[in-house]
Amino acid sequence: MDFQTLIEPDAIMPALKATSKRQVLQEMAAKAAAIVDRPEREILETILQREKLGSTGVGNGIAIPHGKLAGVDRITGLFARLSKPVDFDALDDQPVDLVFMLLAPEGSGADHLKALSKVARLLRNPQTVTEIRSLQDPGSIYAAMLHGKAQNAA
């Protein structure tokens, strides 16, 4: 699975305005609904159920909310750079400003974990994260992600 198959430029929200974790997830679920052709409410409920198991705020201002949904045919990513960081109950208690949401088919198992691992590796790269935080448009953020992915592979 290539990183390019996880996310497309039209799934990037470069300046999402939200004041809470729930609002971030709600806005991203609305965007995801059009991409994966599933109801917004179903996506949001799936993500919120996963959040109840433990926060997906992994630290350093980054969150990777994820969930499995019936009717989704492939693992799909969405990304949001928040206009202002929000509390996400992150492991390091720091607010989050970068959110990469992953939605996977119900039976995806190992592929879901591989996708999570790819995203986590990408967002652990300080250079990539700094670059993404400085960019304003979806195409540039997408290019930075692909460039960061290539650097991590080297």
Short mmCIF file of N, CA and C in Angstrom, two decimals:
data_model
loop_
_atom_site.label_atom_id
_atom_site.label_comp_id
_atom_site.label_asym_id
_atom_site.label_seq_id
_atom_site.Cartn_x
_atom_site.Cartn_y
_atom_site.Cartn_z
N MET A 1 0.85 -1.19 0.00
CA MET A 1 0.00 0.00 0.00
C MET A 1 0.89 1.25 0.00
N ASP A 2 0.78 2.03 -1.07
CA ASP A 2 1.53 3.27 -1.17
C ASP A 2 0.84 4.36 -0.37
N PHE A 3 1.64 5.32 0.09
CA PHE A 3 1.09 6.43 0.86
C PHE A 3 0.10 7.22 0.00
N GLN A 4 0.38 7.31 -1.31
CA GLN A 4 -0.50 8.05 -2.21
C GLN A 4 -1.91 7.48 -2.24
N THR A 5 -2.05 6.18 -1.97
CA THR A 5 -3.38 5.58 -1.98
C THR A 5 -4.15 5.86 -0.69
N LEU A 6 -3.45 6.33 0.34
CA LEU A 6 -4.11 6.63 1.62
C LEU A 6 -4.85 7.96 1.59
N ILE A 7 -4.28 8.93 0.91
CA ILE A 7 -4.85 10.28 0.96
C ILE A 7 -4.66 10.98 -0.38
N GLU A 8 -5.60 11.84 -0.70
CA GLU A 8 -5.53 12.64 -1.91
C GLU A 8 -5.62 14.11 -1.51
N PRO A 9 -5.13 15.02 -2.35
CA PRO A 9 -5.15 16.44 -2.00
C PRO A 9 -6.53 16.97 -1.60
N ASP A 10 -7.61 16.44 -2.20
CA ASP A 10 -8.94 16.96 -1.86
C ASP A 10 -9.42 16.48 -0.49
N ALA A 11 -8.65 15.63 0.16
CA ALA A 11 -8.98 15.16 1.51
C ALA A 11 -8.18 15.92 2.57
N ILE A 12 -7.55 17.02 2.16
CA ILE A 12 -6.72 17.82 3.08
C ILE A 12 -7.44 19.13 3.38
N MET A 13 -7.56 19.40 4.66
CA MET A 13 -8.21 20.62 5.14
C MET A 13 -7.09 21.48 5.76
N PRO A 14 -6.60 22.50 5.05
CA PRO A 14 -5.40 23.21 5.48
C PRO A 14 -5.56 24.22 6.61
N ALA A 15 -6.77 24.60 6.94
CA ALA A 15 -6.97 25.62 7.98
C ALA A 15 -8.32 25.41 8.65
N LEU A 16 -8.50 24.24 9.23
CA LEU A 16 -9.78 23.91 9.87
C LEU A 16 -9.95 24.74 11.14
N LYS A 17 -11.10 25.41 11.21
CA LYS A 17 -11.43 26.20 12.40
C LYS A 17 -12.34 25.37 13.29
N ALA A 18 -11.86 25.07 14.48
CA ALA A 18 -12.64 24.30 15.45
C ALA A 18 -12.18 24.70 16.84
N THR A 19 -13.08 24.55 17.79
CA THR A 19 -12.75 24.94 19.16
C THR A 19 -12.69 23.76 20.13
N SER A 20 -12.98 22.55 19.62
CA SER A 20 -12.97 21.37 20.48
C SER A 20 -12.62 20.13 19.68
N LYS A 21 -12.22 19.11 20.37
CA LYS A 21 -11.92 17.82 19.75
C LYS A 21 -13.15 17.31 19.00
N ARG A 22 -14.30 17.38 19.64
CA ARG A 22 -15.53 16.88 18.99
C ARG A 22 -15.82 17.64 17.71
N GLN A 23 -15.63 18.95 17.73
CA GLN A 23 -15.90 19.74 16.53
C GLN A 23 -14.91 19.39 15.41
N VAL A 24 -13.66 19.16 15.76
CA VAL A 24 -12.67 18.72 14.76
C VAL A 24 -13.14 17.42 14.11
N LEU A 25 -13.49 16.45 14.96
CA LEU A 25 -13.91 15.15 14.45
C LEU A 25 -15.20 15.25 13.63
N GLN A 26 -16.10 16.13 14.05
CA GLN A 26 -17.36 16.33 13.32
C GLN A 26 -17.10 16.93 11.94
N GLU A 27 -16.25 17.94 11.88
CA GLU A 27 -15.93 18.57 10.59
C GLU A 27 -15.23 17.58 9.66
N MET A 28 -14.33 16.78 10.22
CA MET A 28 -13.62 15.81 9.40
C MET A 28 -14.56 14.68 8.95
N ALA A 29 -15.50 14.30 9.82
CA ALA A 29 -16.48 13.27 9.45
C ALA A 29 -17.36 13.77 8.30
N ALA A 30 -17.71 15.05 8.33
CA ALA A 30 -18.52 15.63 7.25
C ALA A 30 -17.76 15.56 5.92
N LYS A 31 -16.49 15.90 5.95
CA LYS A 31 -15.66 15.83 4.74
C LYS A 31 -15.52 14.38 4.29
N ALA A 32 -15.30 13.48 5.25
CA ALA A 32 -15.11 12.06 4.94
C ALA A 32 -16.35 11.44 4.32
N ALA A 33 -17.52 11.89 4.74
CA ALA A 33 -18.77 11.31 4.24
C ALA A 33 -18.84 11.38 2.72
N ALA A 34 -18.41 12.48 2.16
CA ALA A 34 -18.44 12.63 0.70
C ALA A 34 -17.37 11.77 0.03
N ILE A 35 -16.27 11.55 0.70
CA ILE A 35 -15.16 10.79 0.11
C ILE A 35 -15.43 9.28 0.14
N VAL A 36 -15.92 8.78 1.27
CA VAL A 36 -16.12 7.32 1.40
C VAL A 36 -17.57 6.89 1.19
N ASP A 37 -18.43 7.85 0.92
CA ASP A 37 -19.84 7.56 0.64
C ASP A 37 -20.52 6.80 1.78
N ARG A 38 -20.30 7.29 2.99
CA ARG A 38 -20.95 6.76 4.19
C ARG A 38 -21.57 7.95 4.92
N PRO A 39 -22.59 7.73 5.72
CA PRO A 39 -23.21 8.85 6.45
C PRO A 39 -22.25 9.48 7.46
N GLU A 40 -22.29 10.80 7.50
CA GLU A 40 -21.44 11.56 8.43
C GLU A 40 -21.61 11.06 9.86
N ARG A 41 -22.86 10.83 10.27
CA ARG A 41 -23.14 10.41 11.64
C ARG A 41 -22.47 9.06 11.97
N GLU A 42 -22.52 8.14 11.02
CA GLU A 42 -21.90 6.82 11.20
C GLU A 42 -20.38 6.95 11.37
N ILE A 43 -19.78 7.80 10.57
CA ILE A 43 -18.34 8.02 10.66
C ILE A 43 -17.99 8.63 12.02
N LEU A 44 -18.71 9.67 12.40
CA LEU A 44 -18.44 10.34 13.67
C LEU A 44 -18.61 9.37 14.84
N GLU A 45 -19.68 8.60 14.85
CA GLU A 45 -19.91 7.65 15.94
C GLU A 45 -18.80 6.61 16.02
N THR A 46 -18.34 6.14 14.87
CA THR A 46 -17.25 5.16 14.84
C THR A 46 -15.97 5.75 15.44
N ILE A 47 -15.65 6.96 15.05
CA ILE A 47 -14.43 7.62 15.55
C ILE A 47 -14.57 7.90 17.04
N LEU A 48 -15.73 8.38 17.47
CA LEU A 48 -15.93 8.68 18.90
C LEU A 48 -15.87 7.40 19.75
N GLN A 49 -16.39 6.29 19.23
CA GLN A 49 -16.29 5.01 19.96
C GLN A 49 -14.83 4.63 20.15
N ARG A 50 -14.02 4.82 19.11
CA ARG A 50 -12.60 4.51 19.22
C ARG A 50 -11.93 5.44 20.23
N GLU A 51 -12.31 6.69 20.25
CA GLU A 51 -11.73 7.65 21.19
C GLU A 51 -12.04 7.27 22.64
N LYS A 52 -13.18 6.62 22.87
CA LYS A 52 -13.53 6.18 24.23
C LYS A 52 -12.56 5.14 24.76
N LEU A 53 -11.93 4.39 23.85
CA LEU A 53 -10.94 3.38 24.26
C LEU A 53 -9.63 4.02 24.70
N GLY A 54 -9.39 5.21 24.25
CA GLY A 54 -8.17 5.94 24.59
C GLY A 54 -7.94 7.00 23.53
N SER A 55 -7.40 8.11 23.95
CA SER A 55 -7.20 9.21 23.01
C SER A 55 -6.24 8.83 21.90
N THR A 56 -6.52 9.32 20.71
CA THR A 56 -5.63 9.11 19.58
C THR A 56 -4.69 10.31 19.41
N GLY A 57 -4.66 11.19 20.42
CA GLY A 57 -3.68 12.26 20.46
C GLY A 57 -2.36 11.65 20.88
N VAL A 58 -1.43 11.53 19.92
CA VAL A 58 -0.20 10.78 20.16
C VAL A 58 0.95 11.62 20.70
N GLY A 59 0.76 12.92 20.79
CA GLY A 59 1.81 13.79 21.30
C GLY A 59 2.36 14.69 20.21
N ASN A 60 3.10 15.72 20.64
CA ASN A 60 3.73 16.67 19.74
C ASN A 60 2.71 17.40 18.86
N GLY A 61 1.48 17.59 19.37
CA GLY A 61 0.46 18.31 18.63
C GLY A 61 -0.20 17.51 17.53
N ILE A 62 -0.07 16.18 17.60
CA ILE A 62 -0.56 15.31 16.52
C ILE A 62 -1.59 14.33 17.05
N ALA A 63 -2.65 14.11 16.26
CA ALA A 63 -3.66 13.09 16.58
C ALA A 63 -3.90 12.25 15.33
N ILE A 64 -4.15 10.96 15.55
CA ILE A 64 -4.44 10.04 14.44
C ILE A 64 -5.72 9.27 14.77
N PRO A 65 -6.86 9.94 14.74
CA PRO A 65 -8.12 9.23 14.98
C PRO A 65 -8.38 8.24 13.85
N HIS A 66 -8.96 7.09 14.20
CA HIS A 66 -9.19 6.07 13.19
C HIS A 66 -10.34 5.16 13.59
N GLY A 67 -10.87 4.47 12.60
CA GLY A 67 -11.96 3.54 12.87
C GLY A 67 -12.23 2.68 11.66
N LYS A 68 -12.97 1.59 11.89
CA LYS A 68 -13.35 0.66 10.83
C LYS A 68 -14.85 0.78 10.59
N LEU A 69 -15.21 0.81 9.32
CA LEU A 69 -16.61 1.01 8.93
C LEU A 69 -17.05 -0.02 7.89
N ALA A 70 -18.24 -0.55 8.07
CA ALA A 70 -18.84 -1.39 7.03
C ALA A 70 -19.14 -0.51 5.83
N GLY A 71 -18.97 -1.05 4.65
CA GLY A 71 -19.30 -0.30 3.44
C GLY A 71 -18.17 0.56 2.90
N VAL A 72 -17.05 0.63 3.61
CA VAL A 72 -15.90 1.36 3.11
C VAL A 72 -15.06 0.35 2.34
N ASP A 73 -14.68 0.69 1.10
CA ASP A 73 -14.00 -0.31 0.27
C ASP A 73 -12.48 -0.27 0.31
N ARG A 74 -11.92 0.81 0.88
CA ARG A 74 -10.46 0.88 0.98
C ARG A 74 -10.08 1.79 2.15
N ILE A 75 -8.86 1.67 2.61
CA ILE A 75 -8.39 2.54 3.69
C ILE A 75 -8.23 3.94 3.12
N THR A 76 -8.84 4.90 3.80
CA THR A 76 -8.87 6.27 3.31
C THR A 76 -8.43 7.22 4.41
N GLY A 77 -7.58 8.17 4.05
CA GLY A 77 -7.11 9.15 5.00
C GLY A 77 -7.64 10.53 4.70
N LEU A 78 -7.77 11.31 5.77
CA LEU A 78 -8.09 12.73 5.67
C LEU A 78 -7.13 13.45 6.60
N PHE A 79 -6.80 14.67 6.25
CA PHE A 79 -5.86 15.42 7.08
C PHE A 79 -6.40 16.82 7.33
N ALA A 80 -6.20 17.30 8.55
CA ALA A 80 -6.57 18.68 8.87
C ALA A 80 -5.43 19.34 9.65
N ARG A 81 -5.10 20.54 9.21
CA ARG A 81 -4.22 21.41 9.99
C ARG A 81 -5.14 22.44 10.61
N LEU A 82 -5.16 22.49 11.93
CA LEU A 82 -6.11 23.35 12.63
C LEU A 82 -5.60 24.79 12.68
N SER A 83 -6.51 25.72 12.57
CA SER A 83 -6.14 27.13 12.67
C SER A 83 -5.58 27.44 14.05
N LYS A 84 -6.19 26.83 15.07
CA LYS A 84 -5.72 26.97 16.45
C LYS A 84 -5.75 25.60 17.09
N PRO A 85 -4.70 25.24 17.84
CA PRO A 85 -4.68 23.94 18.50
C PRO A 85 -5.85 23.77 19.47
N VAL A 86 -6.31 22.52 19.61
CA VAL A 86 -7.39 22.21 20.54
C VAL A 86 -6.94 21.07 21.47
N ASP A 87 -7.57 21.02 22.63
CA ASP A 87 -7.30 19.95 23.57
C ASP A 87 -7.84 18.65 22.97
N PHE A 88 -7.01 17.61 22.97
CA PHE A 88 -7.38 16.33 22.37
C PHE A 88 -7.15 15.19 23.36
N ASP A 89 -6.95 15.53 24.64
CA ASP A 89 -6.62 14.52 25.65
C ASP A 89 -5.39 13.72 25.22
N ALA A 90 -4.42 14.42 24.64
CA ALA A 90 -3.23 13.75 24.11
C ALA A 90 -2.37 13.17 25.23
N LEU A 91 -1.55 12.19 24.85
CA LEU A 91 -0.69 11.51 25.81
C LEU A 91 0.25 12.48 26.53
N ASP A 92 0.70 13.53 25.84
CA ASP A 92 1.61 14.50 26.46
C ASP A 92 0.88 15.74 27.00
N ASP A 93 -0.45 15.70 27.00
CA ASP A 93 -1.29 16.80 27.49
C ASP A 93 -1.13 18.09 26.69
N GLN A 94 -0.53 18.03 25.52
CA GLN A 94 -0.37 19.20 24.67
C GLN A 94 -1.54 19.29 23.69
N PRO A 95 -1.97 20.51 23.35
CA PRO A 95 -3.05 20.64 22.37
C PRO A 95 -2.59 20.16 20.99
N VAL A 96 -3.55 19.81 20.16
CA VAL A 96 -3.30 19.23 18.84
C VAL A 96 -3.62 20.24 17.75
N ASP A 97 -2.74 20.29 16.74
CA ASP A 97 -3.02 21.14 15.58
C ASP A 97 -2.92 20.38 14.26
N LEU A 98 -2.47 19.12 14.29
CA LEU A 98 -2.40 18.29 13.09
C LEU A 98 -3.18 17.00 13.34
N VAL A 99 -4.15 16.73 12.48
CA VAL A 99 -5.01 15.55 12.66
C VAL A 99 -5.07 14.76 11.36
N PHE A 100 -4.66 13.50 11.45
CA PHE A 100 -4.73 12.60 10.29
C PHE A 100 -5.73 11.51 10.64
N MET A 101 -6.90 11.54 10.00
CA MET A 101 -7.95 10.55 10.26
C MET A 101 -7.84 9.42 9.25
N LEU A 102 -7.95 8.19 9.76
CA LEU A 102 -7.95 7.01 8.89
C LEU A 102 -9.27 6.26 9.05
N LEU A 103 -9.88 5.93 7.94
CA LEU A 103 -11.08 5.11 7.92
C LEU A 103 -10.78 3.86 7.12
N ALA A 104 -11.12 2.71 7.69
CA ALA A 104 -10.77 1.44 7.05
C ALA A 104 -11.99 0.54 6.94
N PRO A 105 -11.96 -0.39 5.98
CA PRO A 105 -13.03 -1.39 5.90
C PRO A 105 -13.05 -2.24 7.18
N GLU A 106 -14.22 -2.74 7.53
CA GLU A 106 -14.37 -3.52 8.76
C GLU A 106 -13.37 -4.66 8.90
N GLY A 107 -13.12 -5.40 7.85
CA GLY A 107 -12.25 -6.55 7.96
C GLY A 107 -10.81 -6.29 7.57
N SER A 108 -10.34 -5.05 7.68
CA SER A 108 -9.02 -4.71 7.16
C SER A 108 -7.85 -5.22 8.00
N GLY A 109 -8.05 -5.50 9.27
CA GLY A 109 -7.02 -6.10 10.12
C GLY A 109 -5.63 -5.52 9.98
N ALA A 110 -4.70 -6.34 9.46
CA ALA A 110 -3.29 -5.95 9.37
C ALA A 110 -3.08 -4.73 8.48
N ASP A 111 -3.87 -4.59 7.42
CA ASP A 111 -3.70 -3.43 6.54
C ASP A 111 -4.01 -2.13 7.27
N HIS A 112 -4.99 -2.15 8.14
CA HIS A 112 -5.33 -0.98 8.95
C HIS A 112 -4.13 -0.61 9.83
N LEU A 113 -3.53 -1.62 10.46
CA LEU A 113 -2.37 -1.37 11.33
C LEU A 113 -1.18 -0.86 10.52
N LYS A 114 -0.98 -1.38 9.33
CA LYS A 114 0.12 -0.91 8.47
C LYS A 114 -0.09 0.55 8.10
N ALA A 115 -1.33 0.92 7.78
CA ALA A 115 -1.64 2.31 7.43
C ALA A 115 -1.38 3.23 8.62
N LEU A 116 -1.82 2.81 9.81
CA LEU A 116 -1.56 3.60 11.02
C LEU A 116 -0.06 3.79 11.22
N SER A 117 0.69 2.73 11.03
CA SER A 117 2.13 2.78 11.19
C SER A 117 2.78 3.75 10.20
N LYS A 118 2.33 3.73 8.96
CA LYS A 118 2.86 4.64 7.93
C LYS A 118 2.62 6.10 8.32
N VAL A 119 1.40 6.36 8.76
CA VAL A 119 1.05 7.73 9.15
C VAL A 119 1.86 8.16 10.37
N ALA A 120 1.97 7.28 11.35
CA ALA A 120 2.72 7.61 12.57
C ALA A 120 4.19 7.89 12.23
N ARG A 121 4.79 7.07 11.38
CA ARG A 121 6.19 7.29 10.99
C ARG A 121 6.35 8.63 10.29
N LEU A 122 5.44 8.94 9.39
CA LEU A 122 5.50 10.21 8.68
C LEU A 122 5.46 11.38 9.66
N LEU A 123 4.52 11.31 10.60
CA LEU A 123 4.30 12.44 11.51
C LEU A 123 5.27 12.44 12.70
N ARG A 124 6.15 11.48 12.77
CA ARG A 124 7.23 11.50 13.77
C ARG A 124 8.45 12.24 13.25
N ASN A 125 8.47 12.51 11.95
CA ASN A 125 9.61 13.19 11.35
C ASN A 125 9.49 14.70 11.63
N PRO A 126 10.38 15.25 12.48
CA PRO A 126 10.25 16.67 12.84
C PRO A 126 10.31 17.62 11.65
N GLN A 127 11.13 17.33 10.66
CA GLN A 127 11.23 18.20 9.47
C GLN A 127 9.91 18.23 8.71
N THR A 128 9.33 17.07 8.52
CA THR A 128 8.06 16.98 7.79
C THR A 128 6.96 17.73 8.54
N VAL A 129 6.88 17.53 9.84
CA VAL A 129 5.85 18.18 10.65
C VAL A 129 6.02 19.70 10.62
N THR A 130 7.25 20.17 10.75
CA THR A 130 7.51 21.61 10.70
C THR A 130 7.08 22.18 9.34
N GLU A 131 7.42 21.46 8.28
CA GLU A 131 7.04 21.92 6.94
C GLU A 131 5.52 21.96 6.78
N ILE A 132 4.84 20.89 7.19
CA ILE A 132 3.38 20.84 7.07
C ILE A 132 2.73 21.99 7.85
N ARG A 133 3.26 22.27 9.03
CA ARG A 133 2.69 23.36 9.84
C ARG A 133 2.84 24.72 9.18
N SER A 134 3.81 24.85 8.29
CA SER A 134 4.06 26.16 7.66
C SER A 134 3.28 26.36 6.36
N LEU A 135 2.66 25.31 5.86
CA LEU A 135 2.02 25.39 4.55
C LEU A 135 0.53 25.75 4.65
N GLN A 136 0.03 26.37 3.56
CA GLN A 136 -1.34 26.88 3.59
C GLN A 136 -2.30 26.19 2.64
N ASP A 137 -1.80 25.52 1.60
CA ASP A 137 -2.74 24.96 0.63
C ASP A 137 -2.61 23.43 0.56
N PRO A 138 -3.71 22.77 0.22
CA PRO A 138 -3.75 21.30 0.21
C PRO A 138 -2.68 20.65 -0.67
N GLY A 139 -2.44 21.21 -1.85
CA GLY A 139 -1.44 20.63 -2.75
C GLY A 139 -0.05 20.63 -2.15
N SER A 140 0.31 21.72 -1.49
CA SER A 140 1.63 21.82 -0.86
C SER A 140 1.75 20.88 0.32
N ILE A 141 0.69 20.77 1.10
CA ILE A 141 0.71 19.84 2.25
C ILE A 141 0.84 18.41 1.75
N TYR A 142 0.10 18.08 0.70
CA TYR A 142 0.17 16.74 0.10
C TYR A 142 1.59 16.45 -0.38
N ALA A 143 2.18 17.40 -1.08
CA ALA A 143 3.55 17.23 -1.59
C ALA A 143 4.54 17.04 -0.43
N ALA A 144 4.36 17.80 0.65
CA ALA A 144 5.24 17.65 1.81
C ALA A 144 5.09 16.27 2.45
N MET A 145 3.86 15.76 2.48
CA MET A 145 3.64 14.41 3.01
C MET A 145 4.35 13.37 2.15
N LEU A 146 4.22 13.48 0.83
CA LEU A 146 4.86 12.52 -0.06
C LEU A 146 6.38 12.63 0.04
N HIS A 147 6.88 13.84 0.14
CA HIS A 147 8.32 14.05 0.27
C HIS A 147 8.81 13.48 1.60
N GLY A 148 8.05 13.72 2.66
CA GLY A 148 8.41 13.18 3.97
C GLY A 148 8.38 11.67 3.98
N LYS A 149 7.40 11.09 3.29
CA LYS A 149 7.29 9.64 3.20
C LYS A 149 8.51 9.08 2.48
N ALA A 150 8.95 9.75 1.41
CA ALA A 150 10.12 9.30 0.66
C ALA A 150 11.37 9.38 1.53
N GLN A 151 11.49 10.45 2.33
CA GLN A 151 12.64 10.59 3.22
C GLN A 151 12.66 9.46 4.25
N ASN A 152 11.50 9.12 4.80
CA ASN A 152 11.42 8.06 5.80
C ASN A 152 11.79 6.70 5.22
N ALA A 153 11.51 6.52 3.94
CA ALA A 153 11.79 5.24 3.29
C ALA A 153 13.28 5.07 3.00
N ALA A 154 13.97 6.21 2.87
CA ALA A 154 15.40 6.16 2.51
C ALA A 154 16.27 5.71 3.66
#
